[in-house]
Amino acid sequence: MKTKDKIINRVTLRFPSLSENERFARLAVSGFVSSLDPALDELSEIKTAVSEAVTNCIVHAYRDTVGEIRMELRLLEGCRLYISISDKGCGISDIDKAREPLFTTAPDEERAGLGFAIMESFTDKLRVRSRPGHGTAVTMLRALRTRKPADETRS
Ligand SMILES: Nc1ncnc2c1ncn2[C@@H]1O[C@H](COP(=O)(O)OP(=O)(O)OP(=O)(O)O)[C@@H](O)[C@H]1O
Ligand SMILES: [Mg+2]
């Protein structure tokens, strides 16, 4: 996202890394974009991308503990959705490796190593920043094939 992008709407949520909050995050992003009346397939892809990022915070970042997950949603001019999901967990030592399809550090837990690949395919841009011991931030940008222009949603 470029800094000059005009923000039409924005919410920031913070919640603990409890498994039930994966569902909450899906519902939250769904509610955030609902005024744009997105197509069902599009909504489903966005919810899945959010779910993968939040699940990673729950199962990897805060592996044996519960920590805070921060999710920021922005609706940008031109019907583009910006999603940022970050944690202050264990971090990722090799981001390029972690982003490779089928790479997982948790094969014993039936993880497929496909979360980042899914996020990448369901969004237009995926950025991963991380510092081992400090946490990880995942940002995604997705243009919405909306039936209602964002500006019309404002009263
Ligand atoms: N927020 C995070 N904090 C720490 N490590 C992470 C985080 N997100 C991803 N990782 C690391 O990146 C690897 C790849 O993540 P990815 O989501 O692609 O696969 P996975 O979670 O292992 O499997 P799947 O998502 O298919 O269940 C993980 O195995 C983990 O080591
Ligand atoms: Mg994953």
GROMACS .gro file of N, CA and C and ligand atoms in nm:
model
  497
    1MET      N    1   0.082  -0.120   0.000
    1MET     CA    2   0.000   0.000   0.000
    1MET      C    3   0.086   0.125   0.000
    2LYS      N    4   0.050   0.220  -0.085
    2LYS     CA    5   0.125   0.345  -0.090
    2LYS      C    6   0.068   0.439   0.016
    3THR      N    7   0.153   0.524   0.074
    3THR     CA    8   0.107   0.609   0.184
    3THR      C    9   0.001   0.710   0.138
    4LYS      N   10   0.002   0.742   0.006
    4LYS     CA   11  -0.095   0.841  -0.041
    4LYS      C   12  -0.233   0.780  -0.068
    5ASP      N   13  -0.247   0.651  -0.056
    5ASP     CA   14  -0.377   0.588  -0.077
    5ASP      C   15  -0.479   0.644   0.021
    6LYS      N   16  -0.592   0.690  -0.031
    6LYS     CA   17  -0.694   0.749   0.055
    6LYS      C   18  -0.769   0.637   0.129
    7ILE      N   19  -0.781   0.655   0.261
    7ILE     CA   20  -0.851   0.555   0.343
    7ILE      C   21  -0.996   0.599   0.359
    8ILE      N   22  -1.087   0.512   0.319
    8ILE     CA   23  -1.230   0.544   0.327
    8ILE      C   24  -1.289   0.496   0.459
    9ASN      N   25  -1.242   0.383   0.505
    9ASN     CA   26  -1.289   0.330   0.634
    9ASN      C   27  -1.176   0.246   0.694
   10ARG      N   28  -1.180   0.232   0.826
   10ARG     CA   29  -1.068   0.161   0.890
   10ARG      C   30  -1.109   0.111   1.028
   11VAL      N   31  -1.075  -0.013   1.059
   11VAL     CA   32  -1.095  -0.062   1.196
   11VAL      C   33  -0.970  -0.136   1.241
   12THR      N   34  -0.945  -0.132   1.370
   12THR     CA   35  -0.834  -0.209   1.428
   12THR      C   36  -0.890  -0.292   1.542
   13LEU      N   37  -0.859  -0.419   1.541
   13LEU     CA   38  -0.908  -0.510   1.644
   13LEU      C   39  -0.790  -0.579   1.709
   14ARG      N   40  -0.802  -0.601   1.838
   14ARG     CA   41  -0.699  -0.677   1.910
   14ARG      C   42  -0.770  -0.786   1.986
   15PHE      N   43  -0.719  -0.908   1.976
   15PHE     CA   44  -0.784  -1.019   2.044
   15PHE      C   45  -0.681  -1.126   2.079
   16PRO      N   46  -0.710  -1.207   2.184
   16PRO     CA   47  -0.614  -1.310   2.223
   16PRO      C   48  -0.612  -1.426   2.124
   17SER      N   49  -0.500  -1.495   2.120
   17SER     CA   50  -0.479  -1.604   2.023
   17SER      C   51  -0.549  -1.733   2.065
   18LEU      N   52  -0.679  -1.722   2.088
   18LEU     CA   53  -0.760  -1.840   2.121
   18LEU      C   54  -0.817  -1.894   1.990
   19SER      N   55  -0.827  -2.028   1.980
   19SER     CA   56  -0.868  -2.085   1.851
   19SER      C   57  -1.005  -2.035   1.806
   20GLU      N   58  -1.095  -2.005   1.902
   20GLU     CA   59  -1.228  -1.958   1.860
   20GLU      C   60  -1.223  -1.820   1.794
   21ASN      N   61  -1.114  -1.749   1.812
   21ASN     CA   62  -1.106  -1.617   1.750
   21ASN      C   63  -1.071  -1.621   1.601
   22GLU      N   64  -1.039  -1.738   1.552
   22GLU     CA   65  -1.020  -1.753   1.407
   22GLU      C   66  -1.155  -1.728   1.339
   23ARG      N   67  -1.260  -1.783   1.398
   23ARG     CA   68  -1.395  -1.763   1.344
   23ARG      C   69  -1.436  -1.615   1.358
   24PHE      N   70  -1.402  -1.558   1.473
   24PHE     CA   71  -1.434  -1.416   1.495
   24PHE      C   72  -1.370  -1.329   1.386
   25ALA      N   73  -1.244  -1.358   1.354
   25ALA     CA   74  -1.172  -1.277   1.254
   25ALA      C   75  -1.237  -1.289   1.117
   26ARG      N   76  -1.282  -1.409   1.083
   26ARG     CA   77  -1.352  -1.429   0.955
   26ARG      C   78  -1.480  -1.344   0.950
   27LEU      N   79  -1.554  -1.347   1.060
   27LEU     CA   80  -1.680  -1.272   1.065
   27LEU      C   81  -1.653  -1.121   1.063
   28ALA      N   82  -1.545  -1.081   1.129
   28ALA     CA   83  -1.512  -0.938   1.136
   28ALA      C   84  -1.481  -0.883   0.997
   29VAL      N   85  -1.401  -0.955   0.920
   29VAL     CA   86  -1.366  -0.903   0.786
   29VAL      C   87  -1.489  -0.907   0.696
   30SER      N   88  -1.570  -1.007   0.715
   30SER     CA   89  -1.693  -1.019   0.638
   30SER      C   90  -1.785  -0.899   0.666
   31GLY      N   91  -1.799  -0.864   0.793
   31GLY     CA   92  -1.881  -0.749   0.831
   31GLY      C   93  -1.823  -0.619   0.778
   32PHE      N   94  -1.690  -0.610   0.781
   32PHE     CA   95  -1.625  -0.485   0.737
   32PHE      C   96  -1.653  -0.455   0.589
   33VAL      N   97  -1.653  -0.559   0.506
   33VAL     CA   98  -1.673  -0.535   0.362
   33VAL      C   99  -1.819  -0.547   0.319
   34SER      N  100  -1.908  -0.578   0.414
   34SER     CA  101  -2.047  -0.607   0.375
   34SER      C  102  -2.117  -0.490   0.306
   35SER      N  103  -2.081  -0.366   0.342
   35SER     CA  104  -2.147  -0.251   0.281
   35SER      C  105  -2.118  -0.243   0.131
   36LEU      N  106  -2.011  -0.311   0.088
   36LEU     CA  107  -1.976  -0.308  -0.054
   36LEU      C  108  -2.048  -0.416  -0.134
   37ASP      N  109  -2.120  -0.502  -0.062
   37ASP     CA  110  -2.195  -0.609  -0.127
   37ASP      C  111  -2.105  -0.693  -0.218
   38PRO      N  112  -1.996  -0.750  -0.162
   38PRO     CA  113  -1.904  -0.827  -0.246
   38PRO      C  114  -1.968  -0.958  -0.295
   39ALA      N  115  -1.916  -1.009  -0.404
   39ALA     CA  116  -1.964  -1.137  -0.455
   39ALA      C  117  -1.925  -1.247  -0.355
   40LEU      N  118  -2.003  -1.353  -0.351
   40LEU     CA  119  -1.982  -1.458  -0.251
   40LEU      C  120  -1.846  -1.527  -0.263
   41ASP      N  121  -1.803  -1.553  -0.386
   41ASP     CA  122  -1.674  -1.621  -0.404
   41ASP      C  123  -1.559  -1.532  -0.357
   42GLU      N  124  -1.575  -1.404  -0.381
   42GLU     CA  125  -1.474  -1.307  -0.341
   42GLU      C  126  -1.466  -1.298  -0.187
   43LEU      N  127  -1.582  -1.293  -0.125
   43LEU     CA  128  -1.590  -1.286   0.021
   43LEU      C  129  -1.528  -1.411   0.083
   44SER      N  130  -1.558  -1.523   0.025
   44SER     CA  131  -1.506  -1.649   0.076
   44SER      C  132  -1.353  -1.653   0.068
   45GLU      N  133  -1.297  -1.602  -0.040
   45GLU     CA  134  -1.150  -1.599  -0.054
   45GLU      C  135  -1.086  -1.506   0.049
   46ILE      N  136  -1.148  -1.392   0.071
   46ILE     CA  137  -1.094  -1.296   0.168
   46ILE      C  138  -1.098  -1.356   0.309
   47LYS      N  139  -1.210  -1.418   0.342
   47LYS     CA  140  -1.223  -1.479   0.475
   47LYS      C  141  -1.121  -1.591   0.493
   48THR      N  142  -1.096  -1.666   0.387
   48THR     CA  143  -0.998  -1.775   0.396
   48THR      C  144  -0.857  -1.721   0.416
   49ALA      N  145  -0.823  -1.614   0.344
   49ALA     CA  146  -0.690  -1.555   0.359
   49ALA      C  147  -0.670  -1.504   0.502
   50VAL      N  148  -0.772  -1.439   0.558
   50VAL     CA  149  -0.765  -1.389   0.696
   50VAL      C  150  -0.752  -1.506   0.792
   51SER      N  151  -0.830  -1.608   0.768
   51SER     CA  152  -0.827  -1.725   0.854
   51SER      C  153  -0.689  -1.790   0.858
   52GLU      N  154  -0.622  -1.799   0.742
   52GLU     CA  155  -0.488  -1.859   0.737
   52GLU      C  156  -0.388  -1.776   0.818
   53ALA      N  157  -0.397  -1.645   0.805
   53ALA     CA  158  -0.302  -1.558   0.876
   53ALA      C  159  -0.325  -1.564   1.027
   54VAL      N  160  -0.452  -1.562   1.067
   54VAL     CA  161  -0.484  -1.566   1.211
   54VAL      C  162  -0.448  -1.703   1.269
   55THR      N  163  -0.476  -1.808   1.195
   55THR     CA  164  -0.440  -1.943   1.242
   55THR      C  165  -0.289  -1.954   1.264
   56ASN      N  166  -0.212  -1.893   1.175
   56ASN     CA  167  -0.066  -1.897   1.192
   56ASN      C  168  -0.023  -1.830   1.323
   57CYS      N  169  -0.090  -1.721   1.358
   57CYS     CA  170  -0.058  -1.655   1.485
   57CYS      C  171  -0.090  -1.748   1.602
   58ILE      N  172  -0.205  -1.815   1.591
   58ILE     CA  173  -0.250  -1.902   1.701
   58ILE      C  174  -0.158  -2.024   1.716
   59VAL      N  175  -0.130  -2.091   1.604
   59VAL     CA  176  -0.058  -2.219   1.615
   59VAL      C  177   0.094  -2.206   1.610
   60HIS      N  178   0.146  -2.102   1.544
   60HIS     CA  179   0.293  -2.090   1.533
   60HIS      C  180   0.347  -1.978   1.623
   61ALA      N  181   0.295  -1.856   1.605
   61ALA     CA  182   0.354  -1.741   1.676
   61ALA      C  183   0.348  -1.761   1.827
   62TYR      N  184   0.230  -1.800   1.874
   62TYR     CA  185   0.211  -1.819   2.019
   62TYR      C  186   0.192  -1.968   2.048
   63ARG      N  187   0.289  -2.045   2.006
   63ARG     CA  188   0.278  -2.192   2.010
   63ARG      C  189   0.233  -2.247   2.146
   64ASP      N  190   0.304  -2.216   2.253
   64ASP     CA  191   0.268  -2.274   2.383
   64ASP      C  192   0.213  -2.170   2.479
   65THR      N  193   0.160  -2.065   2.420
   65THR     CA  194   0.112  -1.959   2.507
   65THR      C  195  -0.005  -1.888   2.438
   66VAL      N  196  -0.061  -1.789   2.505
   66VAL     CA  197  -0.165  -1.708   2.443
   66VAL      C  198  -0.115  -1.564   2.440
   67GLY      N  199  -0.117  -1.506   2.321
   67GLY     CA  200  -0.070  -1.368   2.308
   67GLY      C  201  -0.170  -1.286   2.229
   68GLU      N  202  -0.134  -1.162   2.202
   68GLU     CA  203  -0.228  -1.073   2.134
   68GLU      C  204  -0.209  -1.073   1.982
   69ILE      N  205  -0.321  -1.080   1.913
   69ILE     CA  206  -0.322  -1.068   1.767
   69ILE      C  207  -0.385  -0.933   1.734
   70ARG      N  208  -0.323  -0.861   1.642
   70ARG     CA  209  -0.378  -0.732   1.601
   70ARG      C  210  -0.420  -0.744   1.455
   71MET      N  211  -0.541  -0.704   1.427
   71MET     CA  212  -0.590  -0.708   1.288
   71MET      C  213  -0.638  -0.569   1.249
   72GLU      N  214  -0.582  -0.516   1.145
   72GLU     CA  215  -0.626  -0.386   1.095
   72GLU      C  216  -0.684  -0.403   0.955
   73LEU      N  217  -0.801  -0.346   0.935
   73LEU     CA  218  -0.868  -0.353   0.804
   73LEU      C  219  -0.886  -0.211   0.754
   74ARG      N  220  -0.853  -0.189   0.629
   74ARG     CA  221  -0.874  -0.057   0.570
   74ARG      C  222  -0.942  -0.073   0.435
   75LEU      N  223  -1.040   0.010   0.413
   75LEU     CA  224  -1.101   0.016   0.280
   75LEU      C  225  -1.039   0.137   0.211
   76LEU      N  226  -0.969   0.110   0.103
   76LEU     CA  227  -0.899   0.216   0.031
   76LEU      C  228  -0.980   0.261  -0.091
   77GLU      N  229  -0.952   0.380  -0.132
   77GLU     CA  230  -1.015   0.434  -0.253
   77GLU      C  231  -0.998   0.334  -0.368
   78GLY      N  232  -1.100   0.322  -0.450
   78GLY     CA  233  -1.089   0.229  -0.562
   78GLY      C  234  -1.129   0.087  -0.522
   79CYS      N  235  -1.204   0.076  -0.412
   79CYS     CA  236  -1.253  -0.055  -0.366
   79CYS      C  237  -1.142  -0.156  -0.346
   80ARG      N  238  -1.042  -0.113  -0.274
   80ARG     CA  239  -0.934  -0.207  -0.241
   80ARG      C  240  -0.932  -0.227  -0.090
   81LEU      N  241  -0.915  -0.353  -0.053
   81LEU     CA  242  -0.913  -0.389   0.089
   81LEU      C  243  -0.769  -0.416   0.133
   82TYR      N  244  -0.730  -0.349   0.240
   82TYR     CA  245  -0.597  -0.370   0.299
   82TYR      C  246  -0.618  -0.443   0.431
   83ILE      N  247  -0.543  -0.550   0.450
   83ILE     CA  248  -0.555  -0.630   0.573
   83ILE      C  249  -0.416  -0.644   0.634
   84SER      N  250  -0.405  -0.612   0.762
   84SER     CA  251  -0.278  -0.634   0.831
   84SER      C  252  -0.305  -0.722   0.953
   85ILE      N  253  -0.232  -0.831   0.965
   85ILE     CA  254  -0.248  -0.920   1.081
   85ILE      C  255  -0.111  -0.941   1.142
   86SER      N  256  -0.098  -0.902   1.268
   86SER     CA  257   0.035  -0.910   1.328
   86SER      C  258   0.031  -0.968   1.468
   87ASP      N  259   0.147  -1.019   1.507
   87ASP     CA  260   0.160  -1.079   1.641
   87ASP      C  261   0.295  -1.039   1.699
   88LYS      N  262   0.309  -1.063   1.828
   88LYS     CA  263   0.438  -1.039   1.894
   88LYS      C  264   0.493  -1.173   1.943
   89GLY      N  265   0.479  -1.272   1.857
   89GLY     CA  266   0.520  -1.408   1.894
   89GLY      C  267   0.663  -1.441   1.855
   90CYS      N  268   0.685  -1.568   1.821
   90CYS     CA  269   0.823  -1.618   1.804
   90CYS      C  270   0.895  -1.565   1.680
   91GLY      N  271   0.819  -1.519   1.580
   91GLY     CA  272   0.884  -1.470   1.459
   91GLY      C  273   0.926  -1.582   1.365
   92ILE      N  274   0.972  -1.542   1.247
   92ILE     CA  275   1.011  -1.639   1.142
   92ILE      C  276   1.156  -1.611   1.105
   93SER      N  277   1.241  -1.713   1.110
   93SER     CA  278   1.383  -1.687   1.083
   93SER      C  279   1.411  -1.677   0.932
   94ASP      N  280   1.345  -1.757   0.851
   94ASP     CA  281   1.368  -1.752   0.706
   94ASP      C  282   1.232  -1.734   0.635
   95ILE      N  283   1.199  -1.610   0.604
   95ILE     CA  284   1.067  -1.580   0.547
   95ILE      C  285   1.049  -1.642   0.408
   96ASP      N  286   1.153  -1.635   0.325
   96ASP     CA  287   1.141  -1.693   0.190
   96ASP      C  288   1.109  -1.841   0.197
   97LYS      N  289   1.177  -1.910   0.286
   97LYS     CA  290   1.155  -2.054   0.304
   97LYS      C  291   1.011  -2.078   0.354
   98ALA      N  292   0.970  -1.999   0.454
   98ALA     CA  293   0.836  -2.017   0.513
   98ALA      C  294   0.727  -1.996   0.408
   99ARG      N  295   0.752  -1.910   0.310
   99ARG     CA  296   0.651  -1.881   0.207
   99ARG      C  297   0.645  -1.986   0.098
  100GLU      N  298   0.744  -2.075   0.093
  100GLU     CA  299   0.742  -2.181  -0.010
  100GLU      C  300   0.624  -2.274   0.013
  101PRO      N  301   0.548  -2.306  -0.093
  101PRO     CA  302   0.438  -2.401  -0.077
  101PRO      C  303   0.490  -2.534  -0.022
  102LEU      N  304   0.416  -2.590   0.070
  102LEU     CA  305   0.443  -2.720   0.135
  102LEU      C  306   0.551  -2.714   0.244
  103PHE      N  307   0.608  -2.595   0.267
  103PHE     CA  308   0.703  -2.587   0.378
  103PHE      C  309   0.626  -2.565   0.507
  104THR      N  310   0.655  -2.649   0.606
  104THR     CA  311   0.594  -2.631   0.738
  104THR      C  312   0.694  -2.671   0.846
  105THR      N  313   0.683  -2.605   0.959
  105THR     CA  314   0.766  -2.646   1.074
  105THR      C  315   0.685  -2.735   1.168
  106ALA      N  316   0.561  -2.766   1.125
  106ALA     CA  317   0.476  -2.848   1.211
  106ALA      C  318   0.414  -2.966   1.134
  107PRO      N  319   0.498  -3.050   1.068
  107PRO     CA  320   0.442  -3.161   0.990
  107PRO      C  321   0.370  -3.264   1.077
  108ASP      N  322   0.412  -3.276   1.204
  108ASP     CA  323   0.350  -3.375   1.293
  108ASP      C  324   0.207  -3.336   1.330
  109GLU      N  325   0.175  -3.209   1.310
  109GLU     CA  326   0.041  -3.162   1.347
  109GLU      C  327  -0.051  -3.155   1.226
  110GLU      N  328  -0.013  -3.229   1.123
  110GLU     CA  329  -0.092  -3.234   0.999
  110GLU      C  330  -0.108  -3.096   0.934
  111ARG      N  331  -0.005  -3.017   0.947
  111ARG     CA  332  -0.003  -2.888   0.876
  111ARG      C  333   0.046  -2.917   0.734
  112ALA      N  334  -0.014  -2.854   0.636
  112ALA     CA  335   0.023  -2.882   0.497
  112ALA      C  336   0.130  -2.786   0.444
  113GLY      N  337   0.152  -2.677   0.515
  113GLY     CA  338   0.248  -2.578   0.466
  113GLY      C  339   0.193  -2.498   0.349
  114LEU      N  340   0.062  -2.477   0.350
  114LEU     CA  341  -0.001  -2.410   0.237
  114LEU      C  342  -0.063  -2.274   0.271
  115GLY      N  343  -0.053  -2.235   0.399
  115GLY     CA  344  -0.119  -2.111   0.441
  115GLY      C  345  -0.075  -1.989   0.361
  116PHE      N  346   0.055  -1.969   0.349
  116PHE     CA  347   0.104  -1.850   0.275
  116PHE      C  348   0.067  -1.859   0.127
  117ALA      N  349   0.073  -1.981   0.072
  117ALA     CA  350   0.038  -1.999  -0.070
  117ALA      C  351  -0.109  -1.962  -0.093
  118ILE      N  352  -0.194  -1.998   0.002
  118ILE     CA  353  -0.337  -1.964  -0.008
  118ILE      C  354  -0.355  -1.813   0.003
  119MET      N  355  -0.288  -1.752   0.101
  119MET     CA  356  -0.298  -1.605   0.117
  119MET      C  357  -0.253  -1.535  -0.012
  120GLU      N  358  -0.146  -1.587  -0.069
  120GLU     CA  359  -0.091  -1.527  -0.191
  120GLU      C  360  -0.190  -1.540  -0.308
  121SER      N  361  -0.252  -1.656  -0.320
  121SER     CA  362  -0.339  -1.676  -0.436
  121SER      C  363  -0.473  -1.603  -0.420
  122PHE      N  364  -0.514  -1.577  -0.296
  122PHE     CA  365  -0.644  -1.511  -0.276
  122PHE      C  366  -0.633  -1.359  -0.259
  123THR      N  367  -0.513  -1.306  -0.274
  123THR     CA  368  -0.496  -1.161  -0.264
  123THR      C  369  -0.410  -1.112  -0.381
  124ASP      N  370  -0.402  -0.981  -0.397
  124ASP     CA  371  -0.322  -0.927  -0.507
  124ASP      C  372  -0.177  -0.904  -0.464
  125LYS      N  373  -0.160  -0.886  -0.335
  125LYS     CA  374  -0.025  -0.859  -0.284
  125LYS      C  375  -0.014  -0.913  -0.142
  126LEU      N  376   0.093  -0.983  -0.115
  126LEU     CA  377   0.116  -1.036   0.020
  126LEU      C  378   0.255  -0.994   0.063
  127ARG      N  379   0.263  -0.934   0.181
  127ARG     CA  380   0.393  -0.893   0.233
  127ARG      C  381   0.410  -0.953   0.372
  128VAL      N  382   0.524  -1.012   0.398
  128VAL     CA  383   0.550  -1.073   0.529
  128VAL      C  384   0.676  -1.008   0.586
  129ARG      N  385   0.663  -0.953   0.705
  129ARG     CA  386   0.778  -0.898   0.775
  129ARG      C  387   0.788  -0.969   0.909
  130SER      N  388   0.908  -1.001   0.951
  130SER     CA  389   0.920  -1.075   1.078
  130SER      C  390   1.058  -1.056   1.139
  131ARG      N  391   1.060  -1.063   1.270
  131ARG     CA  392   1.188  -1.062   1.342
  131ARG      C  393   1.182  -1.172   1.445
  132PRO      N  394   1.272  -1.271   1.435
  132PRO     CA  395   1.270  -1.379   1.535
  132PRO      C  396   1.274  -1.322   1.676
  133GLY      N  397   1.184  -1.371   1.758
  133GLY     CA  398   1.177  -1.327   1.897
  133GLY      C  399   1.092  -1.202   1.917
  134HIS      N  400   1.052  -1.138   1.809
  134HIS     CA  401   0.975  -1.013   1.820
  134HIS      C  402   0.836  -1.020   1.758
  135GLY      N  403   0.821  -1.100   1.656
  135GLY     CA  404   0.688  -1.113   1.598
  135GLY      C  405   0.686  -1.103   1.446
  136THR      N  406   0.565  -1.110   1.395
  136THR     CA  407   0.544  -1.117   1.250
  136THR      C  408   0.428  -1.027   1.211
  137ALA      N  409   0.440  -0.964   1.095
  137ALA     CA  410   0.329  -0.884   1.040
  137ALA      C  411   0.305  -0.927   0.896
  138VAL      N  412   0.182  -0.962   0.869
  138VAL     CA  413   0.142  -1.004   0.734
  138VAL      C  414   0.046  -0.898   0.681
  139THR      N  415   0.076  -0.842   0.564
  139THR     CA  416  -0.018  -0.747   0.505
  139THR      C  417  -0.062  -0.799   0.368
  140MET      N  418  -0.190  -0.779   0.341
  140MET     CA  419  -0.247  -0.826   0.215
  140MET      C  420  -0.329  -0.713   0.154
  141LEU      N  421  -0.328  -0.710   0.024
  141LEU     CA  422  -0.406  -0.611  -0.050
  141LEU      C  423  -0.491  -0.686  -0.151
  142ARG      N  424  -0.619  -0.650  -0.155
  142ARG     CA  425  -0.709  -0.722  -0.246
  142ARG      C  426  -0.809  -0.623  -0.308
  143ALA      N  427  -0.809  -0.617  -0.439
  143ALA     CA  428  -0.908  -0.533  -0.509
  143ALA      C  429  -1.040  -0.606  -0.508
  144LEU      N  430  -1.147  -0.533  -0.477
  144LEU     CA  431  -1.278  -0.594  -0.470
  144LEU      C  432  -1.356  -0.569  -0.599
  145ARG      N  433  -1.409  -0.677  -0.652
  145ARG     CA  434  -1.491  -0.668  -0.773
  145ARG      C  435  -1.633  -0.635  -0.726
  146THR      N  436  -1.643  -0.520  -0.664
  146THR     CA  437  -1.767  -0.488  -0.593
  146THR      C  438  -1.881  -0.446  -0.685
  147ARG      N  439  -2.001  -0.467  -0.633
  147ARG     CA  440  -2.120  -0.426  -0.708
  147ARG      C  441  -2.163  -0.284  -0.668
  148LYS      N  442  -2.096  -0.231  -0.567
  148LYS     CA  443  -2.132  -0.099  -0.516
  148LYS      C  444  -2.005  -0.017  -0.496
  149PRO      N  445  -1.986   0.097  -0.559
  149PRO     CA  446  -1.864   0.174  -0.536
  149PRO      C  447  -1.853   0.216  -0.389
  150ALA      N  448  -1.732   0.216  -0.335
  150ALA     CA  449  -1.711   0.246  -0.193
  150ALA      C  450  -1.770   0.380  -0.153
  151ASP      N  451  -1.760   0.479  -0.242
  151ASP     CA  452  -1.806   0.613  -0.207
  151ASP      C  453  -1.959   0.617  -0.186
  152GLU      N  454  -2.028   0.526  -0.256
  152GLU     CA  455  -2.174   0.522  -0.244
  152GLU      C  456  -2.219   0.466  -0.109
  153THR      N  457  -2.127   0.397  -0.039
  153THR     CA  458  -2.163   0.337   0.088
  153THR      C  459  -2.166   0.441   0.200
  154ARG      N  460  -2.115   0.558   0.172
  154ARG     CA  461  -2.111   0.663   0.274
  154ARG      C  462  -2.238   0.746   0.268
  155SER      N  463  -2.294   0.777   0.384
  155SER     CA  464  -2.416   0.858   0.380
  155SER      C  465  -2.381   1.001   0.418
  156LIG     N1  466   0.279  -1.572   1.254
  156LIG     C1  467   0.377  -1.663   1.248
  156LIG     N2  468   0.468  -1.672   1.349
  156LIG     C2  469   0.567  -1.763   1.346
  156LIG     N3  470   0.586  -1.852   1.245
  156LIG     C3  471   0.500  -1.846   1.142
  156LIG     C4  472   0.391  -1.754   1.139
  156LIG     N4  473   0.323  -1.773   1.023
  156LIG     C5  474   0.386  -1.873   0.958
  156LIG     N5  475   0.493  -1.919   1.029
  156LIG     C6  476   0.590  -2.022   0.985
  156LIG     O1  477   0.579  -2.037   0.844
  156LIG     C7  478   0.552  -2.174   0.811
  156LIG     C8  479   0.464  -2.179   0.687
  156LIG     O2  480   0.335  -2.123   0.717
  156LIG     P1  481   0.210  -2.172   0.632
  156LIG     O3  482   0.088  -2.106   0.685
  156LIG     O4  483   0.241  -2.155   0.486
  156LIG     O5  484   0.205  -2.329   0.660
  156LIG     P2  485   0.162  -2.406   0.794
  156LIG     O6  486   0.093  -2.313   0.887
  156LIG     O7  487   0.280  -2.477   0.847
  156LIG     O8  488   0.057  -2.512   0.737
  156LIG     P3  489  -0.095  -2.483   0.696
  156LIG     O9  490  -0.114  -2.335   0.692
  156LIG    O10  491  -0.113  -2.547   0.562
  156LIG    O11  492  -0.176  -2.548   0.805
  156LIG     C9  493   0.489  -2.233   0.936
  156LIG    O12  494   0.508  -2.374   0.942
  156LIG    C10  495   0.565  -2.159   1.047
  156LIG    O13  496   0.691  -2.217   1.071
  157MG      MG  497  -0.058  -2.189   0.825
   0.00000   0.00000   0.00000
